[in-house]
Every structure is written in C-alpha cells, then in structure tokens.
Coordinates of C-alpha atoms in Angstrom, one line a residue:
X1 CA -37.3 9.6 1.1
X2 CA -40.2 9.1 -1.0
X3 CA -43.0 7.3 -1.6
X4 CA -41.0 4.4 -3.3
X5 CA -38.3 4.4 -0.5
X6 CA -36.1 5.9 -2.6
X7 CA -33.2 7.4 -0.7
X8 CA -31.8 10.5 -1.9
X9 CA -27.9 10.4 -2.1
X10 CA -27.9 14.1 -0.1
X11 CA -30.5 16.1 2.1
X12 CA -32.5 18.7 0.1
X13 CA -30.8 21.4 2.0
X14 CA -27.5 20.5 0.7
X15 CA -29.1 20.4 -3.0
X16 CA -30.0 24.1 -2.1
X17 CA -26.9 25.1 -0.7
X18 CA -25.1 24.2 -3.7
X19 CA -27.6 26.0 -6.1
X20 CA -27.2 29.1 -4.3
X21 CA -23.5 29.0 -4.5
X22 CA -24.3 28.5 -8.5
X23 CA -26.2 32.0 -7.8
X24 CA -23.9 33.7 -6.1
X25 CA -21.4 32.9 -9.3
X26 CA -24.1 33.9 -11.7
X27 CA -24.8 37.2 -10.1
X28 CA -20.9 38.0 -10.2
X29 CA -21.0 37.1 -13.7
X30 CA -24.4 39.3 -14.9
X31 CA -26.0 36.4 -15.4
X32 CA -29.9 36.2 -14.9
X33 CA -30.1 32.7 -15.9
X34 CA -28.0 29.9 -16.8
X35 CA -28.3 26.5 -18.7
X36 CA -26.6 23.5 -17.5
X37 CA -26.0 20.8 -20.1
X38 CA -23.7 18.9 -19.0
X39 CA -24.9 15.8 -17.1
X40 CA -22.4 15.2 -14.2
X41 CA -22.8 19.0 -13.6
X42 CA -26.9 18.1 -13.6
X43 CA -25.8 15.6 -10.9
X44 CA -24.3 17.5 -8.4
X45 CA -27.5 20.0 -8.6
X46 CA -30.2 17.9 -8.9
X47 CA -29.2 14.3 -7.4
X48 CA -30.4 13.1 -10.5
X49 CA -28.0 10.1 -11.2
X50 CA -29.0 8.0 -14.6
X51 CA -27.2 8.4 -17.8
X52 CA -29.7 9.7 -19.9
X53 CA -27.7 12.6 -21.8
X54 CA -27.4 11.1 -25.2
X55 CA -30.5 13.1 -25.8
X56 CA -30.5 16.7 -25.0
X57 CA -31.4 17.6 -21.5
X58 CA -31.0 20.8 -20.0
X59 CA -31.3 22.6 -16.2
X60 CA -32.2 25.9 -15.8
X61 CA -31.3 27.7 -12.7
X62 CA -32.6 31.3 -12.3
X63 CA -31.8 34.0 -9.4
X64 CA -34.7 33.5 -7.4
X65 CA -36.4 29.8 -7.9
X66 CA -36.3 26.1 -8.2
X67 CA -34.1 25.4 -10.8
X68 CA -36.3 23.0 -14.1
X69 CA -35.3 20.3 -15.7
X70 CA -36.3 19.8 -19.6
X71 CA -35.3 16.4 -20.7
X72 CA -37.2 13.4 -22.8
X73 CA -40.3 12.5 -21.3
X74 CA -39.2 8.7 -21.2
X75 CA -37.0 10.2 -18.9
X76 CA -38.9 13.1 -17.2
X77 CA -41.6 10.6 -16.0
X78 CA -39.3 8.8 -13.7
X79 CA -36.7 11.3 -12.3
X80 CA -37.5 10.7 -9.1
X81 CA -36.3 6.9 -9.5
X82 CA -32.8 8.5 -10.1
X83 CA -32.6 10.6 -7.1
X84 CA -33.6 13.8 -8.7
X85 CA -35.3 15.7 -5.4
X86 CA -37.5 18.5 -7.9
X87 CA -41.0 18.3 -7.2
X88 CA -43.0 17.0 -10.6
X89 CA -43.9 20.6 -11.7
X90 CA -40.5 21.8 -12.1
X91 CA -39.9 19.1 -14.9
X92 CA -40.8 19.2 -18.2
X93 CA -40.8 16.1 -20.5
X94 CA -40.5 16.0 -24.7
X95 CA -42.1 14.4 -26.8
X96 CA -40.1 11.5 -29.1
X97 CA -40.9 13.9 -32.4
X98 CA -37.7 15.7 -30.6
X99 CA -35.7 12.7 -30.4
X100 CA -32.8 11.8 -32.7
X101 CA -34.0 10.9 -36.1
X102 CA -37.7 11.4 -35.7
X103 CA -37.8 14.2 -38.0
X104 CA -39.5 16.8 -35.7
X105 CA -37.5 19.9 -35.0
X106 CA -34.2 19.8 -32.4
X107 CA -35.0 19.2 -28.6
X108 CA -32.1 22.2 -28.3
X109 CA -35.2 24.0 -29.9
X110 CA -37.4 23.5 -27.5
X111 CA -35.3 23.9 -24.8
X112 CA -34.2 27.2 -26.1
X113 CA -38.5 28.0 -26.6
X114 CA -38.7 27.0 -22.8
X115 CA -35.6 29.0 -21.4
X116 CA -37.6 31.8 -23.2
X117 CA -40.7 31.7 -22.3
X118 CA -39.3 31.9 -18.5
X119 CA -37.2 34.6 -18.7
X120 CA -37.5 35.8 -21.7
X121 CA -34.8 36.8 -24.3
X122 CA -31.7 38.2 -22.8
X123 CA -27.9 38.3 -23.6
X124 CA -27.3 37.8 -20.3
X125 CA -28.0 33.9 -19.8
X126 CA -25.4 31.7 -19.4
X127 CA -24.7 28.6 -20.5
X128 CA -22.3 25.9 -20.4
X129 CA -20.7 25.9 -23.8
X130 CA -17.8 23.3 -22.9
X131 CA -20.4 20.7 -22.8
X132 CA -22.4 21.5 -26.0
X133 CA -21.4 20.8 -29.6
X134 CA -21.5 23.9 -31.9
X135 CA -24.4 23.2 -34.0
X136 CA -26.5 22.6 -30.5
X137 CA -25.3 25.8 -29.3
X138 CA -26.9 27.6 -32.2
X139 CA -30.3 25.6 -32.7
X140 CA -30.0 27.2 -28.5
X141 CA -29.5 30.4 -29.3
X142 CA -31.9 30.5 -32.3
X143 CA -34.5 29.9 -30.2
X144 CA -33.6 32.4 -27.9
X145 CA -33.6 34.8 -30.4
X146 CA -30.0 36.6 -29.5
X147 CA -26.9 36.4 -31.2
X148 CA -24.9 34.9 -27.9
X149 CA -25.1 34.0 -24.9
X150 CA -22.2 33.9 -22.0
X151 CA -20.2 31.2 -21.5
X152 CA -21.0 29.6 -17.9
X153 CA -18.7 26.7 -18.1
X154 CA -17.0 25.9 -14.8
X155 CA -19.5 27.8 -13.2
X156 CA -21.1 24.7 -11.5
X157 CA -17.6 22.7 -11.5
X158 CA -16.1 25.6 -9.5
X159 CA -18.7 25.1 -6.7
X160 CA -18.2 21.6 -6.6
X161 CA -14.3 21.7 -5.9
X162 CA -14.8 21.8 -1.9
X163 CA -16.2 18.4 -0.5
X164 CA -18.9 18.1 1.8
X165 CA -18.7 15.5 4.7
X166 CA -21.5 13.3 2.6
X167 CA -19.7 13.8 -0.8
X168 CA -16.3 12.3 0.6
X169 CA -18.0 9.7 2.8
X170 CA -19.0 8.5 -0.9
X171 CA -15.3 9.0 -2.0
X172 CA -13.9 6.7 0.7
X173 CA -16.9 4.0 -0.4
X174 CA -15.8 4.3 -3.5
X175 CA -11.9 4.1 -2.9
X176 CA -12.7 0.7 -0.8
X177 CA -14.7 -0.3 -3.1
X178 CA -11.8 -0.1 -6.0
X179 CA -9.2 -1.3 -3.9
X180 CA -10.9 -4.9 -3.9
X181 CA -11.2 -4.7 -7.4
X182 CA -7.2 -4.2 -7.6
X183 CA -6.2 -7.0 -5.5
X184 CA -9.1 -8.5 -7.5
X185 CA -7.3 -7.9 -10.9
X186 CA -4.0 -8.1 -9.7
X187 CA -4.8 -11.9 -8.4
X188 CA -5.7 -12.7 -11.8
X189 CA -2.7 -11.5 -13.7
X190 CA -0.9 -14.8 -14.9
X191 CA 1.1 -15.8 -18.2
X192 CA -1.5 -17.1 -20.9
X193 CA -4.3 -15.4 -19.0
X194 CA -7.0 -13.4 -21.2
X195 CA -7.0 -9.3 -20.6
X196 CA -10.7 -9.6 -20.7
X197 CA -10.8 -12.1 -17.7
X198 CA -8.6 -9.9 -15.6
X199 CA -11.2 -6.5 -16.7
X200 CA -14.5 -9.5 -15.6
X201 CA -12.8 -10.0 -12.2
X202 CA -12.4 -6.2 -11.8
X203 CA -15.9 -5.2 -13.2
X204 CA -17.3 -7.8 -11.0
X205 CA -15.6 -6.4 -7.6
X206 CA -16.4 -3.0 -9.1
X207 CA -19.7 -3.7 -9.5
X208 CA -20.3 -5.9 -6.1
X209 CA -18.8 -3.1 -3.9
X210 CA -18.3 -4.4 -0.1
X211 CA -20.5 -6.4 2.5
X212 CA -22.1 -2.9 3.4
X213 CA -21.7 -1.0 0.8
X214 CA -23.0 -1.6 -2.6
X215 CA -21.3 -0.8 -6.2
X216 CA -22.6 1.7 -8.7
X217 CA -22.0 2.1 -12.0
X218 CA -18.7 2.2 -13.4
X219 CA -17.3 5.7 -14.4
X220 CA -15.2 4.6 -17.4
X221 CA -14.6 1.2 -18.5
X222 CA -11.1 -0.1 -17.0
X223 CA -7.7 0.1 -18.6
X224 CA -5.4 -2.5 -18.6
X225 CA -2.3 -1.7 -20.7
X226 CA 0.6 -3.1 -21.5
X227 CA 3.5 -4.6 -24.2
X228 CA 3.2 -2.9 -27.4
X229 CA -0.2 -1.0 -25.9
X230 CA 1.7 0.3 -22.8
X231 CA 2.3 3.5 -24.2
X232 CA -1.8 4.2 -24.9
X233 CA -3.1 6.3 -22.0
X234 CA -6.5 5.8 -21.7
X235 CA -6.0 1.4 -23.7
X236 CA -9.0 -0.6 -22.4
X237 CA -8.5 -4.4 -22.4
X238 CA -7.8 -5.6 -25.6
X239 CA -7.3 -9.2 -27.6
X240 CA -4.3 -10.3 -25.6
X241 CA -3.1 -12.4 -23.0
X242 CA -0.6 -11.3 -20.3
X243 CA 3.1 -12.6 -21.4
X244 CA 6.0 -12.6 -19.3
X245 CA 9.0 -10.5 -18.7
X246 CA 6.0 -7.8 -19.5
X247 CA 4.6 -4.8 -17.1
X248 CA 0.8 -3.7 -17.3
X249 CA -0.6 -1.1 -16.0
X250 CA -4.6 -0.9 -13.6
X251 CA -6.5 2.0 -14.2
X252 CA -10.2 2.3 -12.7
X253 CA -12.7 3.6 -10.7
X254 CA -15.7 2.5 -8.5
X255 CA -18.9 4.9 -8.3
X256 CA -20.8 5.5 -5.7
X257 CA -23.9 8.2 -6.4
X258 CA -22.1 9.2 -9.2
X259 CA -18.7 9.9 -7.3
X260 CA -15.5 8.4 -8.4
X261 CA -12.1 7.4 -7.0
X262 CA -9.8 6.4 -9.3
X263 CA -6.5 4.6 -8.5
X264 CA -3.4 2.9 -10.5
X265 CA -0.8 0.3 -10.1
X266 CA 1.4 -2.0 -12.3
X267 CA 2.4 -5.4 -12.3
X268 CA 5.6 -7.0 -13.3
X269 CA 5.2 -10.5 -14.6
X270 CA 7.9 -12.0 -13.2
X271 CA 11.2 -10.2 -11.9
X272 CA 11.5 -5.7 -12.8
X273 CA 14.1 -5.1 -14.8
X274 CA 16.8 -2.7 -13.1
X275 CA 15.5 0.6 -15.7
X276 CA 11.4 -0.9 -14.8
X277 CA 12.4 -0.4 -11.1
X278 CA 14.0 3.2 -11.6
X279 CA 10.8 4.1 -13.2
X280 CA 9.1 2.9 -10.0
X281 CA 10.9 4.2 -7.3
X282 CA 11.1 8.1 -10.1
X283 CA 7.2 7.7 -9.7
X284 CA 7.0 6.6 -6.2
X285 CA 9.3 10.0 -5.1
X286 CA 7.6 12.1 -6.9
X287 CA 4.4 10.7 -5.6
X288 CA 5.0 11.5 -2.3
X289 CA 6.6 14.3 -2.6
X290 CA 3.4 15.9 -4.4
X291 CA 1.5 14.6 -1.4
X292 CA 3.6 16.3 1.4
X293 CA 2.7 19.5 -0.9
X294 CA -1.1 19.3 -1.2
X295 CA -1.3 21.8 1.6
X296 CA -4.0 24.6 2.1
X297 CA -2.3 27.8 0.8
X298 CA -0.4 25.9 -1.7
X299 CA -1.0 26.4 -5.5
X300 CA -1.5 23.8 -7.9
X301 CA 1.5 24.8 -9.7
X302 CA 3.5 24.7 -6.3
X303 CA 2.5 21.3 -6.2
X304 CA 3.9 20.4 -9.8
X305 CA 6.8 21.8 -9.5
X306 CA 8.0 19.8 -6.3
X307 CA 6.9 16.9 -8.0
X308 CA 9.4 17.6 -10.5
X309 CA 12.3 18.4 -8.7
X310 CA 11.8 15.2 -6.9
X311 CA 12.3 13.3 -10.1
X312 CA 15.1 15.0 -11.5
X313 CA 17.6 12.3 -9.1
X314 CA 16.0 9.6 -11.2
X315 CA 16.6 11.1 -14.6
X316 CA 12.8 11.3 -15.2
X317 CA 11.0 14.0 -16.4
X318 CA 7.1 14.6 -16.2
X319 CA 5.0 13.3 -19.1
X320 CA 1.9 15.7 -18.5
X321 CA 0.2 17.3 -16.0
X322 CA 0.1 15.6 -12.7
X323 CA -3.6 15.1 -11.5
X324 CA -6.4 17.0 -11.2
X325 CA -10.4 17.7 -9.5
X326 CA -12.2 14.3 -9.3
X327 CA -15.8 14.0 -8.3
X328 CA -18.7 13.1 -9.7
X329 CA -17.4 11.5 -12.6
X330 CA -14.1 13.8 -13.7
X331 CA -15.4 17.1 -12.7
X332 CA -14.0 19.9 -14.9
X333 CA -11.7 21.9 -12.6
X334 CA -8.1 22.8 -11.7
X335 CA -4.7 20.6 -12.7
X336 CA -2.1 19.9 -10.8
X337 CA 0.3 21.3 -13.7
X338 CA 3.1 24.5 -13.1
X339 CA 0.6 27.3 -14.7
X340 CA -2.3 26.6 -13.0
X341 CA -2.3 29.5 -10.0
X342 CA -5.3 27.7 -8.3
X343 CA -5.1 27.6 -4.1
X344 CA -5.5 24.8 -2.5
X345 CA -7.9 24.3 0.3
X346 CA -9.2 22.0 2.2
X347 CA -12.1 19.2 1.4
X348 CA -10.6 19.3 -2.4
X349 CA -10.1 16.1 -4.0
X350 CA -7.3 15.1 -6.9
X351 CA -6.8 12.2 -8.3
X352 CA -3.1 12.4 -8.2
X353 CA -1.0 10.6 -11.0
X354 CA 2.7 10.2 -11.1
X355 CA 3.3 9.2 -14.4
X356 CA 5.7 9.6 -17.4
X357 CA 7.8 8.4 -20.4
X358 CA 11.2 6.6 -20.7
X359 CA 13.0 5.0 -23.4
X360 CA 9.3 4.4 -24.9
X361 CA 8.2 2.7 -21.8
X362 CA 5.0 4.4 -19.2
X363 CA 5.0 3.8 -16.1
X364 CA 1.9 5.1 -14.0
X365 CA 0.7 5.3 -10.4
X366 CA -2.2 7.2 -9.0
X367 CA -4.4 7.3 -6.0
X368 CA -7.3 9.7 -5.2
X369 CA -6.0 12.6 -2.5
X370 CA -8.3 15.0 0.2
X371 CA -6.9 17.6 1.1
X372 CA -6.9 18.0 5.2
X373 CA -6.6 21.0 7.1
X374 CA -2.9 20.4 8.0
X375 CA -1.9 17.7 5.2
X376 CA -3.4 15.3 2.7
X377 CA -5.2 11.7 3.3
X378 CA -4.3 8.7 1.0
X379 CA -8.0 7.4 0.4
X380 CA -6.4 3.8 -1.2
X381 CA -5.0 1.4 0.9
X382 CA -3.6 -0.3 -1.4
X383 CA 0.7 -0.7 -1.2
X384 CA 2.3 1.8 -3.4
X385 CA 4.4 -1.2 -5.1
X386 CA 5.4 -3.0 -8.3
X387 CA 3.7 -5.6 -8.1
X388 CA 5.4 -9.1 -9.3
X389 CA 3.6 -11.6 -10.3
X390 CA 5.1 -15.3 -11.2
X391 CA 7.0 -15.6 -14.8

C-alpha cells in the first residue's frame, strides 16, 4: 500500500517472480534486453492497470535490474494511481512535443534513444514485434542504431499461461461478476425491446460487480447478435429490437485488475426450432466433452480433436478453433485447435467456446475453464441452456 491507500492488485514479490521468469526466457533466447509494448503484457509485469497505450509506452526489462517504464509524462506522473509498484526513478515521462500530431520527432524515437543509452546498441534486444506496427518498429530500431532486433513476442504471454492463486481469485470475481450481468441481460430480452437497453442492463451489472466485490472496466464492449447479424462474430449491439421466433447470442466479460472471464449463451425468443435445438444439444456435447479433456498431460490439439468427434453424432462440424489462453485481457497464447502441440497443465485458463455454422445459422456457447490437478473447474454458474424467452 502507499501513501494514497492504494492497494496493489499483487504483492511486490509476485511482480518479481514473474520478471524473473521473463529473464530466464530472455537468457534462453540471447537476449540482453527486451522491450515490451504491448500494454496487457505491461500489466502483468508492472500492476500498472490504465489504458493509456494509444501513445507509445514501452517497458524495459534487463538481466540484472528493475525493469523502466517510458511512457507520456501525463501518464508517468501518476503510475502509481494505477497500481504500477516501480519506485518514481525507474520511470521516465515525455514530453507532449512526442505526442501524436505535435510535430516533434516519434516517442518510438525516444524510446529507442533511452533503450540505448542503458544498454547500449546491440542485436541482441528483444522486442515484442506482434504488438508494434511496422513503421514504429523502424523509428525503434533507428534509434538503436541496428538493422534488427529479435522478436520477443510471447515471451511475456508464455509466463503468464500458469495462474497464481491471486490471479484466479480475480478470475472467479470476475466470472461472478458476468454471471449477473447474464441473467441481467437475459431478463431483459423481450419482443420490441431495444438491443442497446439489453447491452445498458449488462454494462451496468458489468460495471456494478457484486455486494463485495466491485466491477472494473469492461474488456471489450458486449456482443449481442442475432437475425440477419447472427452470423457476425465479434457484432456489438446494433439499431434493432429483439423479434420473435429469433435466437441471439451474449458474449462478454467482467474485469477485475485487468483479468477477464468471458462467458456465452443464447436465447430463443419464444419456442427452438427442432434444427435450433440440434445446434444446442451439438454444442453442448462437444462442450463437455472438451472439458472432461482439459487434463494435465493433454495437448491442446488432444482437446480439439475430442471435441470434434463428439459432434460428428449431431452432423456438426467445428467452425474455428475452440478456445484459447484468457487473462488479463486476451493474453496471446495457445488455442485449443488440432495443430497446436501445447501441454496442458494445471492453473491454465481457456476460455472455451463451442461454437459453429449450420445452414447459415451460429450457434455459440462458452465459459472460462482452470485447469485442476485432476480435471477442469467450470468458473460460470450459469445453466448451460437455450434459453427461452416469451414470443
């Protein structure tokens, strides 16, 4: 705590614990240094939870010290207020000439300059490219004064795949948290009601979380799809009111600190139609068939592969991969999808989605899954039902 009050989401010791697992990747990799730009990744090492990475911010963790931040002093001067745990001197604040538009040189410039000046000019610092656009990547690398520099995406993301007791204590919060907003949406599902007054009463049980537990800010916006916009995957709200003899699909998240856990569900208004129900009950073996296979010692791709053969009674077949790492945010990592060789152990989260195509219609459920030492836990309580709702 500081001398706000300010309670860190995690002890300091499990902010260092995860920076020296970043290490102990780097060194396997050559790596002397390595650049972190992307901002949910910034999370996990720092604690530092605001959503200030529309300007360029940057962490850089060396071999043998406190990692810095470099980000835009508007920012830099409060990062404690965000839960960031660095000491003062181990941030570094720029200027508003840097910022968008000013007409001063890049702040990927400057970060670049800084990264330099610390340890000097060397092909071996990483950095994660997945997160950068290409012209930022070069103003980086100008700066640096070398012709590349190694790719350390999923460095960060890798160490994150493994939950710690605090980081799924979070999870479950957030889990609760969206299962009232479901029952919140799901309650105001009617014919002739607005989509956007179905996404306020989930947005407002989103963001009032429980009698203890408080909501944080949403990780995405919530989808509601359905009717011609059923087949959209990722379809906010739109324009529309909920019509009968129609099926819509609930996709959010709540946050807690950052970390997300994301669940689905659709709703019938008024009575399934046989082909609606097959869809269902396709999704709903599958489903639980994938669950039985999150194992430790199981593959990713064992997992898939299960899940298909447990649709193939139904006549369904698998639309795209099946899940994969959730987080903070929608950490990059491993899906649940037949190439993908990656062992599962325990503490690793999914967000597990059976979902598909048929005849032009989507059907989708999901749920957020931790792996156990001998199975897998459910963290929605939620029924895994169609919903009906009067016609």
């Amino acid at each position: 705590m500081n001398g706000k009050n300010i309670v860190q989401a995690f002890q300091i010791s499990e902010y260092r614990a995860r920076l020296d697992k970043v290490r102990g990747l780097m060194s396997d990799a050559g790596m002397v240094a390595l650049v972190v730009t992307s901002e949910a990744n910034q999370c996990y090492l720092l604690g530092y939870e605001s959503f200030s990475g529309a300007e360029p911010q940057a962490v850089l963790v060396t071999l043998d010290d406190d990692p810095y931040f470099v980000l835009r002093k508007m920012d830099a001067d409060f990062v404690t207020d965000a839960g960031c745990w660095l000491p003062h001197d181990r941030v570094v604040g720029y200027s508003e000439s840097f910022v968008g538009g000013s007409g001063g040189d890049s702040a990927w410039e400057l970060i670049g300059q800084f990264v330099n000046n610390k340890v000097g000019a060397s092909a071996r610092i990483g950095v994660e490219r997945s997160a950068l656009r290409g012209t930022d990547y070069h103003k980086l690398v100008g700066a640096l004064g070398v012709q590349e520099l190694l790719d350390g995406s999923g460095l960060v993301s890798a160490c994150g795949l493994v939950k710690s007791e605090r980081e799924l204590l979070y999870m479950r919060e957030a889990a609760a948290i969206a299962d009232r907003a479901m029952l919140a949406g799901i309650d105001k599902i009617a014919v002739g009601t607005r989509h956007c007054d179905a996404a306020a009463a989930i947005v407002s049980a989103l963001c009032t979380g429980t009698e203890s537990v408080p909501g944080g800010p949403l990780p995405w916006l919530p989808h509601i799809r359905g009717g011609q916009l059923a087949n959209a995957p990722h379809q906010p709200w739109m324009d529309d009111v909920f019509a009968a003899g129609q099926q819509y699909f609930l996709e959010f998240s709540a946050g807690r600190h950052r970390h997300s856990a994301p669940i689905t569900r659709v709703v019938h208004i008024g009575p399934a139609t046989p082909s609606r129900k097959n869809l269902h009950e396709g999704a709903l073996a599958g489903f639980h068939a994938a669950v039985d296979a999150m194992r430790p010692g199981a593959t990713c791709g064992d997992v898939t592969r299960i899940y298909d053969a447990a649709l193939r009674p139904y006549g369904l077949t698998r639309a795209s991969r099946i899940g994969y790492s959730i987080g903070i945010d929608s950490i990059a990592g491993p899906s649940l999808a037949p190439s993908s060789d990656t062992e599962i152990v325990a503490n690793m989260t999914f967000h597990l989605q059976s979902a598909f195509y048929e005849r032009g219609e989507r059907y989708m459920l999901s749920d957020t899954v931790l792996v156990t030492e001998n199975s897998a836990e459910l963290m929605s309580n939620i029924p895994r039902i169609l919903f009906e709702r009067p016609a």
